[in-house]
Amino acid sequence: MNLFEWLRKALVVWRGILSLLLCVVFSGVLLSQDRTGRIVFHEVMVGTLLYPLQATLSHFDGSLRIYHENERLRRENMAFRTENDFLKQSLRQSPRLVEMERFHATVSMRLKAGEIVAEDAGRLQRAWVLDLGRADSVDVNMPVMTSRGIVGKIAKCFQKYSLVQLLSDPEFKASVQVDRSRARGILESHGTSRLEVQFPAGSDVQPGDTLVTAGMGGVFPKGLRVGIALQDVSGMEEQNSDVIRVFQVEPFQSLDAVEEVFVLIKQDQWKLEMAP
Amino acid sequence: MRIHWKRIAMEAGILAGALLLQQTLIRWISLGPVRPDLTLIALMALALRRGPIAGLYAGMILGLVQDVYAVETLGANALSNCLVGYVLGFFEDKVVKSLPATRILLLGAALILHDVIFYLAAGFHGGVFWSALLRQSAPSAVYTLFVGGLIFYSTLRLKPREV
């Protein structure tokens, strides 16, 4: 038996032991390396065999990190956007609130500030829902106004909220007078945004006159600002044109842009007194 | 002798997958410094199925890859893994399968053997050795047994070793 034959048989029979010895010796060689040898081994392995694996791992780990970062940024973006919307809303609301506060401070009447929480869903803007009710000392027929002028009156009142009948409601009527000449008339609406005031023929009314409440009827106290008389449209009305003068009115407070209002908490014996 | 490339590729894939998981996603299920040793579970599965020589070389390769990232203890992982793989290969899968709890006990013994060899090869002696064994190895071994038990009984279904 020659040497090669003996080695072949030994490998077949003793391959387990030989493999074990080989691995143990190899491990021993690695363990016996000094620091320089270990670093060389590390660099060779990392630089050649493990580089593709490492690159794959880094790519996977990076993708996962980017995914989580993207999720976090998306949440932050949503929070910032909401905050931005809120701040914009506050910025728009601020001048109105300042104006309301100034009005509240200069008027000696007892005013209750409220917010409009709903509008009439119909085609005509006839009513609002106000977040003030009997619990806030609000009652039926109390005037509703802004710092610019009246907008309506309380039509129905519940414990926590109430319905405001607006100037634009065709059912709404109010007694008004010309601030300059004290000529009295009746304010009404024709179901559109256009308001009209009917004066008796011969009344001293001119376009541009300021109209205020006349204090007749017991709902609105005297002197609340209503609007400005525009053109005389009596000629357009064929009936009663000889006994009635009709003026279009532009209200001081447009009903389209109101969010907060005041309710005038009327006393039984009220009297309008403006603060100095 | 016919070489079953498909089988070898699959087993290599399992080992590589275990290594990948051990290097990446294992931190998601780590309890502080205590983490399961998925590579040892994979090594045990392969050794039980393929015998001592396959276990020996698979352990050697796994250990070498682990050693690349542990310059100070270069060779310790290779030595401990190859010895564990070799020893585990002598336990025929038929015997282990006849009593499922044996597989868990075997995994526990393999973990202890692996860590003892590793610490000794890495030069841990005296108090440091026992401290590492009790504070690091024991909790990790318990966690690995738990994870290994889940894997063995739910997902990994190994066939008996081909004779």
Short mmCIF file of C-alpha atoms in Angstrom, two decimals:
data_model
loop_
_atom_site.label_atom_id
_atom_site.label_comp_id
_atom_site.label_asym_id
_atom_site.label_seq_id
_atom_site.Cartn_x
_atom_site.Cartn_y
_atom_site.Cartn_z
CA MET A 1 0.00 0.00 0.00
CA ASN A 2 1.53 3.29 -1.06
CA LEU A 3 1.28 6.54 0.81
CA PHE A 4 -1.54 8.02 -1.29
CA GLU A 5 -3.69 4.91 -0.89
CA TRP A 6 -3.14 5.01 2.86
CA LEU A 7 -4.06 8.68 3.03
CA ARG A 8 -7.26 8.10 1.01
CA LYS A 9 -8.40 5.32 3.33
CA ALA A 10 -7.47 7.33 6.37
CA LEU A 11 -9.48 10.24 5.08
CA VAL A 12 -12.54 8.06 4.55
CA VAL A 13 -12.31 6.31 7.90
CA TRP A 14 -11.02 9.16 10.01
CA ARG A 15 -12.55 12.09 8.20
CA GLY A 16 -14.56 13.13 11.22
CA ILE A 17 -11.57 13.19 13.51
CA LEU A 18 -9.41 14.83 10.89
CA SER A 19 -12.02 17.50 10.20
CA LEU A 20 -12.29 18.18 13.89
CA LEU A 21 -8.55 18.44 14.24
CA LEU A 22 -8.35 20.71 11.22
CA CYS A 23 -11.00 23.05 12.62
CA VAL A 24 -9.51 23.07 16.10
CA VAL A 25 -6.05 23.78 14.75
CA PHE A 26 -7.38 26.55 12.52
CA SER A 27 -9.23 28.07 15.44
CA GLY A 28 -6.09 27.76 17.54
CA VAL A 29 -4.10 29.56 14.88
CA LEU A 30 -6.63 32.37 14.87
CA LEU A 31 -6.61 32.53 18.66
CA SER A 32 -2.86 32.70 18.73
CA GLN A 33 -2.72 35.68 16.41
CA ASP A 34 -1.43 38.92 17.81
CA ARG A 35 -3.39 42.13 17.39
CA THR A 36 -1.87 42.92 14.01
CA GLY A 37 -2.77 39.49 12.67
CA ARG A 38 -6.32 39.79 13.94
CA ILE A 39 -6.77 43.16 12.28
CA VAL A 40 -5.39 41.79 9.00
CA PHE A 41 -7.83 38.89 9.19
CA HIS A 42 -10.66 41.27 9.95
CA GLU A 43 -9.79 43.57 7.05
CA VAL A 44 -9.43 40.68 4.60
CA MET A 45 -12.73 39.12 5.59
CA VAL A 46 -14.66 42.38 5.68
CA GLY A 47 -13.09 43.72 2.52
CA THR A 48 -13.75 40.63 0.43
CA LEU A 49 -16.17 37.99 1.62
CA LEU A 50 -18.47 39.97 3.85
CA TYR A 51 -18.68 43.19 1.89
CA PRO A 52 -21.75 42.16 -0.20
CA LEU A 53 -23.49 40.85 2.91
CA GLN A 54 -22.64 43.97 4.84
CA ALA A 55 -23.83 46.22 2.02
CA THR A 56 -27.12 44.31 1.87
CA LEU A 57 -27.56 44.61 5.61
CA SER A 58 -26.77 48.30 5.57
CA HIS A 59 -29.21 48.86 2.73
CA PHE A 60 -31.95 46.94 4.53
CA ASP A 61 -31.27 48.65 7.83
CA GLY A 62 -31.14 52.03 6.09
CA SER A 63 -34.43 51.41 4.31
CA LEU A 64 -36.06 50.44 7.57
CA ARG A 65 -34.70 53.55 9.24
CA ILE A 66 -35.91 55.77 6.41
CA TYR A 67 -39.33 54.15 6.60
CA HIS A 68 -39.64 54.86 10.32
CA GLU A 69 -38.27 58.37 9.88
CA ASN A 70 -40.77 58.98 7.11
CA GLU A 71 -43.59 57.82 9.35
CA ARG A 72 -42.42 60.13 12.13
CA LEU A 73 -42.05 63.09 9.77
CA ARG A 74 -45.51 62.45 8.36
CA ARG A 75 -47.02 62.54 11.83
CA GLU A 76 -45.08 65.70 12.67
CA ASN A 77 -46.17 67.29 9.40
CA MET A 78 -49.80 66.53 10.15
CA ALA A 79 -49.46 68.01 13.65
CA PHE A 80 -47.76 71.14 12.32
CA ARG A 81 -50.38 71.57 9.61
CA THR A 82 -53.18 71.32 12.14
CA GLU A 83 -51.42 73.76 14.42
CA ASN A 84 -50.86 76.11 11.49
CA ASP A 85 -54.55 76.00 10.55
CA PHE A 86 -55.49 76.67 14.15
CA LEU A 87 -53.10 79.63 14.37
CA LYS A 88 -54.38 81.06 11.09
CA GLN A 89 -57.90 80.74 12.38
CA SER A 90 -56.94 82.47 15.62
CA LEU A 91 -55.21 85.22 13.66
CA ARG A 92 -58.36 85.88 11.65
CA GLN A 93 -60.52 85.74 14.75
CA SER A 94 -58.36 88.04 16.80
CA PRO A 95 -59.39 91.43 15.26
CA ARG A 96 -63.06 90.51 15.57
CA LEU A 97 -62.65 89.58 19.20
CA VAL A 98 -60.74 92.77 19.92
CA GLU A 99 -63.50 94.78 18.28
CA MET A 100 -66.16 92.92 20.24
CA GLU A 101 -64.30 93.47 23.49
CA ARG A 102 -63.97 97.18 22.78
CA PHE A 103 -67.69 97.39 21.99
CA HIS A 104 -68.55 95.49 25.13
CA ALA A 105 -66.44 97.84 27.21
CA THR A 106 -67.96 101.00 25.77
CA VAL A 107 -71.58 99.96 26.06
CA SER A 108 -73.18 100.13 29.46
CA MET A 109 -75.86 97.58 28.55
CA ARG A 110 -75.55 94.06 29.74
CA LEU A 111 -74.30 92.06 26.80
CA LYS A 112 -73.72 88.37 26.55
CA ALA A 113 -71.24 87.18 23.94
CA GLY A 114 -72.08 84.03 22.07
CA GLU A 115 -70.95 82.01 19.11
CA ILE A 116 -73.02 80.98 16.14
CA VAL A 117 -72.85 77.21 15.99
CA ALA A 118 -75.22 76.55 13.08
CA GLU A 119 -77.10 78.28 10.34
CA ASP A 120 -80.43 77.79 8.69
CA ALA A 121 -79.92 75.03 6.18
CA GLY A 122 -82.55 76.45 3.84
CA ARG A 123 -81.98 78.63 0.82
CA LEU A 124 -82.87 81.74 2.77
CA GLN A 125 -80.67 82.78 5.60
CA ARG A 126 -83.37 83.18 8.20
CA ALA A 127 -82.01 81.84 11.44
CA TRP A 128 -78.89 80.99 13.36
CA VAL A 129 -78.33 78.68 16.26
CA LEU A 130 -76.58 80.46 19.09
CA ASP A 131 -74.70 78.72 21.90
CA LEU A 132 -76.48 80.74 24.54
CA GLY A 133 -79.70 79.67 26.23
CA ARG A 134 -81.80 80.17 29.31
CA ALA A 135 -78.86 79.00 31.39
CA ASP A 136 -77.08 82.17 30.19
CA SER A 137 -80.01 84.43 31.08
CA VAL A 138 -81.00 84.66 27.43
CA ASP A 139 -84.70 84.82 26.61
CA VAL A 140 -87.07 85.25 23.70
CA ASN A 141 -87.17 88.65 21.95
CA MET A 142 -83.80 89.75 23.17
CA PRO A 143 -81.90 91.72 20.50
CA VAL A 144 -78.90 90.13 18.86
CA MET A 145 -76.18 92.39 17.53
CA THR A 146 -72.55 92.80 16.74
CA SER A 147 -70.37 95.81 17.37
CA ARG A 148 -71.52 97.18 13.98
CA GLY A 149 -75.24 96.80 14.36
CA ILE A 150 -78.22 94.58 14.98
CA VAL A 151 -78.55 91.26 13.17
CA GLY A 152 -81.79 89.89 14.60
CA LYS A 153 -83.53 88.79 17.74
CA ILE A 154 -83.96 85.66 19.82
CA ALA A 155 -86.93 83.77 18.40
CA LYS A 156 -86.77 80.58 20.44
CA CYS A 157 -84.84 79.86 23.54
CA PHE A 158 -83.78 76.56 25.03
CA GLN A 159 -81.70 75.69 28.04
CA LYS A 160 -78.31 75.64 26.34
CA TYR A 161 -78.93 77.27 22.97
CA SER A 162 -81.32 79.54 21.15
CA LEU A 163 -82.55 80.40 17.66
CA VAL A 164 -81.89 83.84 16.25
CA GLN A 165 -84.37 85.29 13.80
CA LEU A 166 -82.33 87.34 11.35
CA LEU A 167 -83.06 90.63 9.66
CA SER A 168 -83.21 88.75 6.39
CA ASP A 169 -86.17 86.66 7.50
CA PRO A 170 -89.34 87.89 5.68
CA GLU A 171 -91.20 87.44 8.94
CA PHE A 172 -88.88 89.86 10.68
CA LYS A 173 -90.15 93.39 11.26
CA ALA A 174 -88.56 96.17 13.23
CA SER A 175 -89.28 99.78 13.84
CA VAL A 176 -86.44 102.06 12.75
CA GLN A 177 -85.85 105.74 12.43
CA VAL A 178 -83.56 108.08 10.59
CA ASP A 179 -80.87 109.21 12.97
CA ARG A 180 -80.72 112.64 11.41
CA SER A 181 -84.42 113.51 11.03
CA ARG A 182 -85.99 111.01 13.46
CA ALA A 183 -88.39 109.92 10.71
CA ARG A 184 -89.79 106.51 11.58
CA GLY A 185 -90.28 103.54 9.33
CA ILE A 186 -90.68 99.77 9.26
CA LEU A 187 -87.73 97.57 8.41
CA GLU A 188 -88.50 94.37 6.55
CA SER A 189 -86.99 91.86 4.20
CA HIS A 190 -88.21 90.27 1.01
CA GLY A 191 -86.41 87.04 1.51
CA THR A 192 -83.22 88.18 -0.10
CA SER A 193 -80.24 89.92 1.31
CA ARG A 194 -81.93 93.16 0.35
CA LEU A 195 -83.58 94.97 3.24
CA GLU A 196 -86.12 97.71 2.82
CA VAL A 197 -87.60 100.38 5.03
CA GLN A 198 -91.03 101.80 4.42
CA PHE A 199 -91.53 105.40 5.44
CA PRO A 200 -94.73 107.44 5.27
CA ALA A 201 -94.83 109.75 2.27
CA GLY A 202 -93.28 113.07 3.09
CA SER A 203 -90.78 111.66 5.57
CA ASP A 204 -87.41 113.37 5.58
CA VAL A 205 -85.21 110.59 4.35
CA GLN A 206 -82.22 110.82 2.06
CA PRO A 207 -79.91 108.23 0.64
CA GLY A 208 -76.97 107.86 3.00
CA ASP A 209 -78.98 108.45 6.15
CA THR A 210 -78.12 106.27 9.10
CA LEU A 211 -80.94 104.17 10.39
CA VAL A 212 -81.23 103.17 14.03
CA THR A 213 -83.85 101.29 15.97
CA ALA A 214 -86.77 103.42 17.01
CA GLY A 215 -87.54 101.71 20.30
CA MET A 216 -91.09 100.98 19.27
CA GLY A 217 -92.48 97.48 19.70
CA GLY A 218 -90.65 96.58 22.83
CA VAL A 219 -87.98 94.38 21.28
CA PHE A 220 -85.18 96.71 20.30
CA PRO A 221 -84.22 99.62 22.50
CA LYS A 222 -83.90 102.97 20.85
CA GLY A 223 -80.67 103.88 19.12
CA LEU A 224 -79.19 100.58 18.00
CA ARG A 225 -77.50 100.93 14.64
CA VAL A 226 -79.20 99.14 11.76
CA GLY A 227 -77.84 100.30 8.42
CA ILE A 228 -77.66 103.00 5.79
CA ALA A 229 -80.52 104.07 3.57
CA LEU A 230 -79.60 103.57 -0.06
CA GLN A 231 -81.73 104.57 -3.01
CA ASP A 232 -85.42 105.39 -2.96
CA VAL A 233 -87.21 102.57 -4.73
CA SER A 234 -90.71 103.93 -4.23
CA GLY A 235 -91.14 104.37 -7.99
CA MET A 236 -90.69 100.66 -8.50
CA GLU A 237 -93.59 99.89 -6.23
CA GLU A 238 -96.78 100.60 -8.16
CA GLN A 239 -99.07 100.12 -5.19
CA ASN A 240 -99.19 102.76 -2.45
CA SER A 241 -96.36 104.68 -4.04
CA ASP A 242 -98.14 107.89 -3.31
CA VAL A 243 -98.38 107.26 0.45
CA ILE A 244 -95.26 105.20 1.16
CA ARG A 245 -91.62 105.83 0.46
CA VAL A 246 -89.46 102.72 0.28
CA PHE A 247 -85.71 102.80 0.70
CA GLN A 248 -83.30 100.00 0.22
CA VAL A 249 -81.09 99.47 3.22
CA GLU A 250 -77.59 98.16 3.50
CA PRO A 251 -77.17 96.76 7.01
CA PHE A 252 -74.06 97.77 8.91
CA GLN A 253 -73.40 94.14 9.70
CA SER A 254 -73.36 91.82 6.73
CA LEU A 255 -74.95 88.55 7.74
CA ASP A 256 -72.54 86.51 5.67
CA ALA A 257 -69.49 87.10 7.81
CA VAL A 258 -70.63 86.83 11.39
CA GLU A 259 -69.26 84.26 13.81
CA GLU A 260 -69.70 85.86 17.20
CA VAL A 261 -72.57 88.06 18.38
CA PHE A 262 -73.88 89.75 21.48
CA VAL A 263 -77.24 89.23 23.03
CA LEU A 264 -78.62 92.26 24.79
CA ILE A 265 -79.90 91.03 28.14
CA LYS A 266 -82.87 93.32 28.48
CA GLN A 267 -84.24 94.46 31.77
CA ASP A 268 -87.91 95.05 32.25
CA GLN A 269 -87.36 98.78 32.43
CA TRP A 270 -84.47 99.30 30.13
CA LYS A 271 -82.97 102.47 28.86
CA LEU A 272 -80.23 102.78 26.33
CA GLU A 273 -77.29 104.66 27.74
CA MET A 274 -74.06 104.92 25.90
CA ALA A 275 -70.96 105.12 27.99
CA PRO A 276 -69.05 108.36 27.66
CA MET B 1 -21.51 10.44 -4.66
CA ARG B 2 -24.45 12.59 -5.63
CA ILE B 3 -24.37 16.12 -4.34
CA HIS B 4 -27.74 17.58 -3.37
CA TRP B 5 -27.18 21.20 -4.30
CA LYS B 6 -30.76 22.18 -3.59
CA ARG B 7 -30.57 20.78 -0.08
CA ILE B 8 -27.20 22.38 0.58
CA ALA B 9 -28.45 25.71 -0.72
CA MET B 10 -31.50 25.52 1.51
CA GLU B 11 -29.44 24.73 4.60
CA ALA B 12 -26.94 27.42 3.76
CA GLY B 13 -29.85 29.81 3.37
CA ILE B 14 -31.17 28.89 6.81
CA LEU B 15 -27.77 29.54 8.35
CA ALA B 16 -27.35 32.80 6.46
CA GLY B 17 -30.89 33.84 7.44
CA ALA B 18 -30.16 33.10 11.07
CA LEU B 19 -26.97 35.16 10.83
CA LEU B 20 -28.85 38.02 9.18
CA LEU B 21 -31.52 37.97 11.84
CA GLN B 22 -28.92 37.79 14.57
CA GLN B 23 -27.12 40.82 13.14
CA THR B 24 -30.16 42.94 12.38
CA LEU B 25 -33.64 42.22 13.67
CA ILE B 26 -32.59 40.57 16.91
CA ARG B 27 -32.48 43.94 18.66
CA TRP B 28 -36.24 44.20 18.22
CA ILE B 29 -36.79 41.27 20.54
CA SER B 30 -33.83 41.86 22.84
CA LEU B 31 -34.44 42.40 26.53
CA GLY B 32 -31.61 44.81 27.19
CA PRO B 33 -28.35 42.90 26.84
CA VAL B 34 -30.20 39.58 26.89
CA ARG B 35 -30.79 38.29 23.39
CA PRO B 36 -31.49 34.85 21.98
CA ASP B 37 -28.80 33.08 19.96
CA LEU B 38 -30.56 32.26 16.70
CA THR B 39 -27.38 31.06 15.02
CA LEU B 40 -26.96 28.33 17.58
CA ILE B 41 -30.56 27.21 17.07
CA ALA B 42 -29.95 27.01 13.33
CA LEU B 43 -26.65 25.20 13.89
CA MET B 44 -28.32 22.66 16.14
CA ALA B 45 -31.07 22.04 13.59
CA LEU B 46 -28.51 21.43 10.87
CA ALA B 47 -26.21 19.25 13.00
CA LEU B 48 -29.07 17.04 14.15
CA ARG B 49 -30.11 16.55 10.57
CA ARG B 50 -26.73 16.19 8.85
CA GLY B 51 -24.43 14.75 11.45
CA PRO B 52 -21.18 15.74 13.12
CA ILE B 53 -19.04 16.67 10.12
CA ALA B 54 -21.66 18.96 8.61
CA GLY B 55 -22.24 20.41 12.07
CA LEU B 56 -18.52 20.90 12.50
CA TYR B 57 -18.02 22.86 9.27
CA ALA B 58 -21.26 24.79 9.58
CA GLY B 59 -20.23 25.81 13.10
CA MET B 60 -16.79 26.75 11.83
CA ILE B 61 -18.20 29.03 9.13
CA LEU B 62 -20.74 30.61 11.45
CA GLY B 63 -18.06 31.17 14.08
CA LEU B 64 -15.67 32.72 11.59
CA VAL B 65 -18.30 35.17 10.41
CA GLN B 66 -19.05 36.09 14.01
CA ASP B 67 -15.35 36.40 14.74
CA VAL B 68 -14.91 38.98 12.01
CA TYR B 69 -16.79 41.44 14.16
CA ALA B 70 -14.99 40.42 17.36
CA VAL B 71 -11.33 41.13 16.69
CA GLU B 72 -10.28 40.79 20.31
CA THR B 73 -11.59 37.24 20.57
CA LEU B 74 -10.73 36.10 17.06
CA GLY B 75 -11.09 32.32 16.78
CA ALA B 76 -13.13 31.84 19.95
CA ASN B 77 -16.47 31.77 18.18
CA ALA B 78 -15.10 29.51 15.47
CA LEU B 79 -13.76 27.03 18.02
CA SER B 80 -16.86 26.98 20.23
CA ASN B 81 -19.30 26.75 17.33
CA CYS B 82 -17.44 24.00 15.50
CA LEU B 83 -17.11 21.90 18.65
CA VAL B 84 -20.77 22.37 19.54
CA GLY B 85 -21.83 21.55 15.98
CA TYR B 86 -19.64 18.45 16.01
CA VAL B 87 -20.98 17.19 19.34
CA LEU B 88 -24.61 17.92 18.44
CA GLY B 89 -24.18 15.93 15.23
CA PHE B 90 -23.79 12.73 17.23
CA PHE B 91 -27.34 13.00 18.49
CA GLU B 92 -29.49 11.39 15.92
CA ASP B 93 -32.62 13.26 15.12
CA LYS B 94 -34.71 10.10 15.48
CA VAL B 95 -33.80 9.81 19.11
CA VAL B 96 -34.46 13.47 19.74
CA LYS B 97 -37.79 13.35 17.97
CA SER B 98 -39.02 10.45 20.03
CA LEU B 99 -39.06 12.75 23.03
CA PRO B 100 -39.61 16.39 21.99
CA ALA B 101 -38.43 17.81 25.31
CA THR B 102 -35.03 16.28 24.58
CA ARG B 103 -34.50 18.83 21.85
CA ILE B 104 -34.91 21.68 24.33
CA LEU B 105 -32.62 20.00 26.85
CA LEU B 106 -30.08 19.46 24.13
CA LEU B 107 -30.27 23.09 23.11
CA GLY B 108 -29.71 24.12 26.72
CA ALA B 109 -26.68 21.85 27.01
CA ALA B 110 -25.34 23.18 23.69
CA LEU B 111 -25.69 26.75 24.92
CA ILE B 112 -23.77 26.02 28.10
CA LEU B 113 -21.07 24.11 26.21
CA HIS B 114 -20.75 26.87 23.65
CA ASP B 115 -20.39 29.63 26.20
CA VAL B 116 -17.98 27.67 28.39
CA ILE B 117 -15.71 26.98 25.41
CA PHE B 118 -16.04 30.54 24.18
CA TYR B 119 -15.17 32.14 27.51
CA LEU B 120 -12.23 29.83 28.05
CA ALA B 121 -10.94 30.39 24.52
CA ALA B 122 -11.41 34.13 24.87
CA GLY B 123 -9.28 34.09 27.99
CA PHE B 124 -11.94 34.54 30.67
CA HIS B 125 -10.78 33.03 33.92
CA GLY B 126 -11.77 32.96 37.54
CA GLY B 127 -14.37 35.48 38.66
CA VAL B 128 -14.78 37.00 35.21
CA PHE B 129 -15.61 33.58 33.77
CA TRP B 130 -18.28 32.82 36.35
CA SER B 131 -19.67 36.31 36.25
CA ALA B 132 -20.04 36.18 32.47
CA LEU B 133 -21.56 32.72 32.68
CA LEU B 134 -24.14 33.67 35.30
CA ARG B 135 -24.99 37.23 34.34
CA GLN B 136 -24.81 37.04 30.56
CA SER B 137 -25.00 33.42 29.47
CA ALA B 138 -27.70 32.18 31.82
CA PRO B 139 -30.36 34.81 30.96
CA SER B 140 -29.52 34.55 27.26
CA ALA B 141 -29.73 30.76 27.48
CA VAL B 142 -33.18 30.94 29.04
CA TYR B 143 -34.34 33.36 26.36
CA THR B 144 -32.79 31.23 23.62
CA LEU B 145 -34.49 28.11 25.00
CA PHE B 146 -37.81 29.93 24.91
CA VAL B 147 -37.32 31.14 21.33
CA GLY B 148 -35.89 27.79 20.29
CA GLY B 149 -38.86 25.99 21.82
CA LEU B 150 -41.23 28.19 19.86
CA ILE B 151 -39.34 27.57 16.65
CA PHE B 152 -39.02 23.82 17.14
CA TYR B 153 -42.65 23.28 18.01
CA SER B 154 -44.30 25.67 15.61
CA THR B 155 -42.38 26.38 12.44
CA LEU B 156 -39.24 24.35 11.95
CA ARG B 157 -40.10 20.77 11.03
CA LEU B 158 -36.95 18.82 10.39
CA LYS B 159 -36.84 15.51 8.71
CA PRO B 160 -34.90 12.60 10.20
CA ARG B 161 -31.28 12.47 9.24
CA GLU B 162 -30.73 10.62 6.03
CA VAL B 163 -28.63 7.51 6.54
#
